[in-house]
Structure formats: structure tokens, C-alpha cells
Amino acid sequence: MPQSPLIIAHRGSSQAAPENTLAAFRAAIDAGADGIELDVQLSKDGHVVVIHDEKLDRTTNGSGFVKDHTLAELSQLDAGGKFSPHFAGEPLPTLASVFELIRERSWKGLINVELKTSRFPYPGIERAVVDLIDAYGLREQALLSSFNHNSLAEVARIAPGVKTAILFSIVLYKPWEYAKGIGCSALHPSLQPGIEELIAGARAAGLSVNVWTINSVEQAQELAKAGATGIITDVPDVLLRHFGRG
Ligand code: G3P
Ligand code: MG
């Protein structure tokens, strides 16, 4: 069996608990995941909150855009009841509250913060996230990713020591060369044609490759064989067991 890649819990352990909630991040830590991935947006009053969609409707009992609500309003929402009544009352977390959890647990895993800046650019979100990372002393553990690569260039400009990764889902020519030009140390591709060559090229160029979103043990096994650094998955417990670590 190939060496286990890093197992990174996508939106937390998002099959076991409501995505992007403290419950999902606790479940990932408890399962022994090597890392967590989470999505961030900005509230109306400039606070960094953890939620995948620009709108509240799918995952909470609120409605409308995140950016049109203050933190005080967002704090009243239930981000768990739609997933299951068992999780009713689970709050919509701030990024600070996730960092508090990590500090409480003395957890040393990878923290992949995805800047959701493709629909709304949220000016200032890069600075706000970097400041929180520094306030909690998490630079070593943090990895910022985004589909909006301008956000990653902004991180490189304001905090060149913070690690970044380009997210993409199309087939690109030598994306490691492009990524290096932005100052990135990792690629976050979707599973795509030619993934083995992509992994080989990037690893040879000294970049990490974390592939998303992989929930099948067969695909995880193939990616491990190809030399992927990490696997971003909704089912970290299943993959950890597969690699003999659960
Ligand atoms: O970061 C990997 C993955 O989360 C990207 O897609 O839509 O699940 O945020 P999405
Ligand atoms: Mg994401």
C-alpha cells in the first residue's frame, strides 16, 4: 500500500456533521484527520465567517446574502438544523471561533482556509484572515486557497510567508509554473484527466498537490500511488481507515 497522503476534512467531517460548523471540525479532529478545509466570506460589518455559499439559504435558517448581514445577525442563525434535527442550534462559526477550538484542543493539523472571493471580491478579506492567523499564531499550520487567484497574489503581497494554493477545476498547462509565479506552494486541482502527470510535474517542481473532493477509497488509493500530497474529503474517517490509520 502506498504511503498515506494527508487526509483533509472538506468543510470539516461534512458527512458526519453539518458542513463548516464547529461540530464538523470537532468530528474531523476526533477522527484523526491531518487537516481541515473551510470556506470563508465577510459579513456586512467586515467579520470573517465560515460558510460555503454566498447566500445563507441552503445551510442555515436565514436567507439572503452573507454580505448583507452583520455578525450580530449571523450569530443568531442555526447552521445545523437543516442537516439534521440532532444538530439544531449549531451556530454559523466565525473564523476566530474555529481558531479558538484549534487552540483549546492544541491541534497541530493543516488549516486550509478557502477565500470565497470569486463572486464577491470582499475587499480586505485577505488582510482580515492573515491578521486572525497571526493573532492565533497559526502561520505554520495555515494554507490559504482560492479559485480567485488575485486573492492569492494579494496574500503574497501583504504576507509573503503565508502559504497559498491555487484552486482550479480545468486542465491547465504546467499549472505549477503559473502557481509559482503567484508565490504559491501548492496546487489544489479537482480530479481531472491527466491528474497523474499533473501530480508528477508539480511534485518535481517542489509543489504540494492536494486533490478535491475525493470520497472513494479507490480514487484515494490511485492518487496516493501517483504521489498526491493530500486528499480533501467529506469522509476523513473512511479514508483514514483505508490507509490503516483509523
Ligand atoms: O477547497 C476544495 C473545495 O472546497 C473547493 O470547492 O466548492 O467545495 O469550496 P468547494
Ligand atoms: Mg471549499
Tab-separated table of C-alpha atoms and ligand atoms in Angstrom:
chain	number	residue	atom	x	y	z
A	1	MET	CA	0.000	0.000	0.000
A	2	PRO	CA	1.360	3.480	-0.863
A	3	GLN	CA	2.124	5.878	1.965
A	4	SER	CA	-0.983	7.689	3.214
A	5	PRO	CA	-1.452	11.170	1.810
A	6	LEU	CA	-2.611	13.867	4.203
A	7	ILE	CA	-6.318	13.366	4.844
A	8	ILE	CA	-8.000	16.791	4.879
A	9	ALA	CA	-11.612	17.075	6.020
A	10	HIS	CA	-13.619	19.048	3.429
A	11	ARG	CA	-15.779	21.640	5.235
A	12	GLY	CA	-14.922	19.554	8.318
A	13	SER	CA	-16.233	15.994	8.583
A	14	SER	CA	-19.136	17.103	6.423
A	15	GLN	CA	-20.877	13.755	6.040
A	16	ALA	CA	-20.953	13.216	9.795
A	17	ALA	CA	-21.945	16.754	10.823
A	18	PRO	CA	-23.229	19.958	9.185
A	19	GLU	CA	-20.578	21.399	6.858
A	20	ASN	CA	-18.419	24.297	8.045
A	21	THR	CA	-19.613	24.110	11.666
A	22	LEU	CA	-17.641	23.621	14.863
A	23	ALA	CA	-19.310	20.201	15.152
A	24	ALA	CA	-17.848	19.209	11.778
A	25	PHE	CA	-14.373	20.450	12.718
A	26	ARG	CA	-14.526	18.674	16.099
A	27	ALA	CA	-15.545	15.461	14.322
A	28	ALA	CA	-12.587	15.810	11.926
A	29	ILE	CA	-10.130	16.359	14.765
A	30	ASP	CA	-11.627	13.433	16.710
A	31	ALA	CA	-11.360	11.192	13.635
A	32	GLY	CA	-7.631	11.953	13.436
A	33	ALA	CA	-7.726	13.986	10.214
A	34	ASP	CA	-4.427	15.573	9.215
A	35	GLY	CA	-6.173	18.768	8.192
A	36	ILE	CA	-9.416	20.660	7.792
A	37	GLU	CA	-10.674	22.715	4.870
A	38	LEU	CA	-13.159	25.546	5.419
A	39	ASP	CA	-14.723	28.330	3.359
A	40	VAL	CA	-14.842	31.977	4.409
A	41	GLN	CA	-16.896	35.042	3.470
A	42	LEU	CA	-17.225	38.528	5.001
A	43	SER	CA	-20.173	39.839	6.992
A	44	LYS	CA	-21.652	43.301	6.344
A	45	ASP	CA	-19.513	44.676	9.174
A	46	GLY	CA	-16.297	43.030	7.996
A	47	HIS	CA	-16.079	39.885	10.145
A	48	VAL	CA	-14.708	36.660	8.662
A	49	VAL	CA	-17.383	33.949	8.849
A	50	VAL	CA	-17.240	30.294	7.871
A	51	ILE	CA	-19.817	29.310	5.260
A	52	HIS	CA	-19.547	27.900	1.741
A	53	ASP	CA	-22.291	29.724	-0.151
A	54	GLU	CA	-22.586	33.482	-0.646
A	55	LYS	CA	-26.196	33.007	0.473
A	56	LEU	CA	-27.471	31.734	3.800
A	57	ASP	CA	-30.407	29.761	2.467
A	58	ARG	CA	-29.016	26.274	1.791
A	59	THR	CA	-27.242	25.621	5.088
A	60	THR	CA	-28.918	27.888	7.650
A	61	ASN	CA	-32.372	29.085	8.691
A	62	GLY	CA	-31.520	32.554	7.353
A	63	SER	CA	-31.927	33.945	3.848
A	64	GLY	CA	-30.175	36.375	1.550
A	65	PHE	CA	-26.507	37.164	1.151
A	66	VAL	CA	-23.990	36.800	3.961
A	67	LYS	CA	-22.566	40.209	2.997
A	68	ASP	CA	-25.885	41.912	3.765
A	69	HIS	CA	-25.955	40.711	7.402
A	70	THR	CA	-23.985	41.907	10.420
A	71	LEU	CA	-22.134	39.485	12.633
A	72	ALA	CA	-24.760	40.061	15.339
A	73	GLU	CA	-27.447	38.896	12.887
A	74	LEU	CA	-25.414	35.939	11.608
A	75	SER	CA	-24.712	34.841	15.180
A	76	GLN	CA	-28.438	34.243	15.717
A	77	LEU	CA	-28.673	31.700	12.891
A	78	ASP	CA	-28.965	27.938	13.093
A	79	ALA	CA	-26.412	26.286	10.798
A	80	GLY	CA	-27.151	22.726	11.904
A	81	GLY	CA	-30.907	22.056	11.849
A	82	LYS	CA	-31.170	21.721	8.069
A	83	PHE	CA	-28.556	18.952	8.132
A	84	SER	CA	-30.302	17.089	10.957
A	85	PRO	CA	-32.513	17.986	13.936
A	86	HIS	CA	-29.767	16.441	16.070
A	87	PHE	CA	-27.576	19.451	15.196
A	88	ALA	CA	-30.261	22.129	15.615
A	89	GLY	CA	-28.821	25.257	17.236
A	90	GLU	CA	-25.315	24.721	15.874
A	91	PRO	CA	-24.052	28.262	15.187
A	92	LEU	CA	-22.602	29.674	11.990
A	93	PRO	CA	-18.971	29.987	13.099
A	94	THR	CA	-16.605	32.902	12.823
A	95	LEU	CA	-13.091	32.053	11.689
A	96	ALA	CA	-11.958	33.205	15.145
A	97	SER	CA	-14.198	30.598	16.805
A	98	VAL	CA	-12.627	27.831	14.700
A	99	PHE	CA	-9.179	29.068	15.700
A	100	GLU	CA	-10.345	29.062	19.365
A	101	LEU	CA	-11.330	25.405	19.004
A	102	ILE	CA	-7.925	24.590	17.490
A	103	ARG	CA	-6.197	26.380	20.347
A	104	GLU	CA	-8.366	24.646	23.010
A	105	ARG	CA	-7.573	21.258	21.529
A	106	SER	CA	-3.873	22.125	20.956
A	107	TRP	CA	-4.460	20.698	17.489
A	108	LYS	CA	-1.483	20.891	15.134
A	109	GLY	CA	-3.087	19.878	11.818
A	110	LEU	CA	-3.270	21.703	8.495
A	111	ILE	CA	-5.811	24.531	8.339
A	112	ASN	CA	-6.852	25.160	4.731
A	113	VAL	CA	-8.840	28.400	4.611
A	114	GLU	CA	-10.548	28.836	1.235
A	115	LEU	CA	-11.169	32.501	0.402
A	116	LYS	CA	-14.557	32.546	-1.347
A	117	THR	CA	-13.861	35.665	-3.370
A	118	SER	CA	-14.969	34.592	-6.840
A	119	ARG	CA	-18.497	36.034	-6.752
A	120	PHE	CA	-17.927	38.972	-4.405
A	121	PRO	CA	-14.276	40.037	-4.014
A	122	TYR	CA	-14.758	41.106	-0.353
A	123	PRO	CA	-12.005	43.762	-0.355
A	124	GLY	CA	-9.919	43.374	2.798
A	125	ILE	CA	-10.729	39.706	3.422
A	126	GLU	CA	-7.123	38.639	2.781
A	127	ARG	CA	-5.810	41.087	5.410
A	128	ALA	CA	-8.537	40.090	7.879
A	129	VAL	CA	-7.732	36.370	7.513
A	130	VAL	CA	-3.966	36.883	7.778
A	131	ASP	CA	-4.434	39.048	10.885
A	132	LEU	CA	-6.508	36.302	12.543
A	133	ILE	CA	-3.930	33.658	11.621
A	134	ASP	CA	-1.241	35.805	13.219
A	135	ALA	CA	-3.349	36.624	16.282
A	136	TYR	CA	-3.628	32.880	16.967
A	137	GLY	CA	-0.040	32.084	15.952
A	138	LEU	CA	-1.151	29.681	13.213
A	139	ARG	CA	1.120	30.623	10.296
A	140	GLU	CA	2.859	27.239	10.249
A	141	GLN	CA	-0.450	25.380	10.030
A	142	ALA	CA	-2.310	27.689	7.660
A	143	LEU	CA	-2.713	27.261	3.914
A	144	LEU	CA	-4.888	29.778	2.053
A	145	SER	CA	-6.541	28.697	-1.187
A	146	SER	CA	-8.913	30.322	-3.649
A	147	PHE	CA	-10.440	29.965	-7.097
A	148	ASN	CA	-9.817	33.714	-7.380
A	149	HIS	CA	-6.068	33.794	-7.825
A	150	ASN	CA	-5.977	37.581	-7.390
A	151	SER	CA	-6.729	36.874	-3.725
A	152	LEU	CA	-3.633	34.673	-3.503
A	153	ALA	CA	-1.494	37.358	-5.133
A	154	GLU	CA	-2.827	39.778	-2.523
A	155	VAL	CA	-1.854	37.362	0.282
A	156	ALA	CA	1.638	37.075	-1.244
A	157	ARG	CA	1.853	40.869	-1.309
A	158	ILE	CA	0.745	41.517	2.273
A	159	ALA	CA	2.099	38.358	3.943
A	160	PRO	CA	4.665	36.580	1.767
A	161	GLY	CA	5.330	33.982	4.483
A	162	VAL	CA	1.773	32.646	4.458
A	163	LYS	CA	1.363	29.532	2.311
A	164	THR	CA	-1.079	29.654	-0.617
A	165	ALA	CA	-2.579	27.240	-3.163
A	166	ILE	CA	-4.413	27.793	-6.448
A	167	LEU	CA	-7.772	26.063	-6.709
A	168	PHE	CA	-8.852	25.013	-10.203
A	169	SER	CA	-11.087	22.533	-11.953
A	170	ILE	CA	-9.984	22.860	-15.579
A	171	VAL	CA	-6.992	21.234	-17.243
A	172	LEU	CA	-4.135	23.769	-17.285
A	173	TYR	CA	-0.754	23.623	-18.995
A	174	LYS	CA	2.060	23.313	-16.401
A	175	PRO	CA	-0.004	24.947	-13.646
A	176	TRP	CA	2.957	24.622	-11.264
A	177	GLU	CA	4.832	27.272	-13.284
A	178	TYR	CA	1.850	29.604	-13.128
A	179	ALA	CA	1.329	28.906	-9.408
A	180	LYS	CA	4.975	29.607	-8.596
A	181	GLY	CA	4.595	32.958	-10.355
A	182	ILE	CA	1.938	33.889	-7.781
A	183	GLY	CA	4.105	32.659	-4.913
A	184	CYS	CA	2.045	29.531	-4.230
A	185	SER	CA	3.492	26.398	-2.666
A	186	ALA	CA	0.606	24.088	-3.516
A	187	LEU	CA	-1.906	23.150	-6.206
A	188	HIS	CA	-5.497	22.220	-5.366
A	189	PRO	CA	-6.917	20.605	-8.518
A	190	SER	CA	-10.173	18.735	-8.898
A	191	LEU	CA	-9.880	15.128	-10.067
A	192	GLN	CA	-9.224	15.643	-13.790
A	193	PRO	CA	-7.818	13.951	-16.893
A	194	GLY	CA	-4.035	13.709	-16.618
A	195	ILE	CA	-4.011	14.052	-12.829
A	196	GLU	CA	-1.053	11.633	-12.510
A	197	GLU	CA	1.121	13.764	-14.819
A	198	LEU	CA	-0.048	16.896	-13.048
A	199	ILE	CA	0.970	15.463	-9.666
A	200	ALA	CA	4.333	14.293	-11.019
A	201	GLY	CA	5.117	17.656	-12.642
A	202	ALA	CA	4.130	19.679	-9.603
A	203	ARG	CA	5.958	17.459	-7.119
A	204	ALA	CA	9.100	17.566	-9.288
A	205	ALA	CA	8.841	21.366	-9.216
A	206	GLY	CA	8.650	21.261	-5.406
A	207	LEU	CA	4.940	22.000	-5.001
A	208	SER	CA	2.397	20.073	-2.926
A	209	VAL	CA	-0.755	18.724	-4.572
A	210	ASN	CA	-3.984	18.339	-2.587
A	211	VAL	CA	-6.846	16.940	-4.691
A	212	TRP	CA	-10.571	17.582	-4.014
A	213	THR	CA	-13.181	16.281	-3.328
A	214	ILE	CA	-12.406	12.577	-3.099
A	215	ASN	CA	-14.823	10.315	-1.238
A	216	SER	CA	-13.953	6.961	-2.827
A	217	VAL	CA	-11.215	4.737	-1.418
A	218	GLU	CA	-10.311	3.525	-4.926
A	219	GLN	CA	-9.695	7.074	-6.162
A	220	ALA	CA	-7.805	7.936	-2.984
A	221	GLN	CA	-5.644	4.851	-3.464
A	222	GLU	CA	-4.833	5.842	-7.075
A	223	LEU	CA	-3.965	9.383	-6.044
A	224	ALA	CA	-1.759	8.112	-3.244
A	225	LYS	CA	0.050	5.892	-5.763
A	226	ALA	CA	0.507	8.908	-8.045
A	227	GLY	CA	2.162	10.811	-5.180
A	228	ALA	CA	-0.560	13.261	-4.128
A	229	THR	CA	0.404	15.173	-1.002
A	230	GLY	CA	-3.140	15.348	0.299
A	231	ILE	CA	-6.733	14.322	-0.299
A	232	ILE	CA	-9.572	16.701	0.546
A	233	THR	CA	-12.571	14.572	1.500
A	234	ASP	CA	-16.013	14.643	3.106
A	235	VAL	CA	-15.265	11.273	4.748
A	236	PRO	CA	-11.896	11.505	6.512
A	237	ASP	CA	-12.792	8.589	8.808
A	238	VAL	CA	-13.327	6.254	5.824
A	239	LEU	CA	-10.049	7.203	4.144
A	240	LEU	CA	-8.067	7.099	7.391
A	241	ARG	CA	-9.347	3.543	7.952
A	242	HIS	CA	-8.430	2.611	4.391
A	243	PHE	CA	-4.850	3.764	4.905
A	244	GLY	CA	-4.698	1.858	8.178
A	245	ARG	CA	-4.812	4.934	10.358
A	246	GLY	CA	-8.365	4.935	11.716
B	1	G3P	O1	-11.021	23.501	-1.422
B	1	G3P	C1	-11.549	22.431	-2.133
B	1	G3P	C2	-13.016	22.585	-2.354
B	1	G3P	O2	-13.587	23.018	-1.147
B	1	G3P	C3	-13.336	23.567	-3.448
B	1	G3P	O3	-14.687	23.590	-3.771
B	1	G3P	O4	-16.973	24.407	-3.692
B	1	G3P	O5	-16.272	22.670	-2.075
B	1	G3P	O6	-15.455	25.001	-1.843
B	1	G3P	P1	-15.887	23.935	-2.797
B	2	MG	MG	-14.078	24.852	-0.189
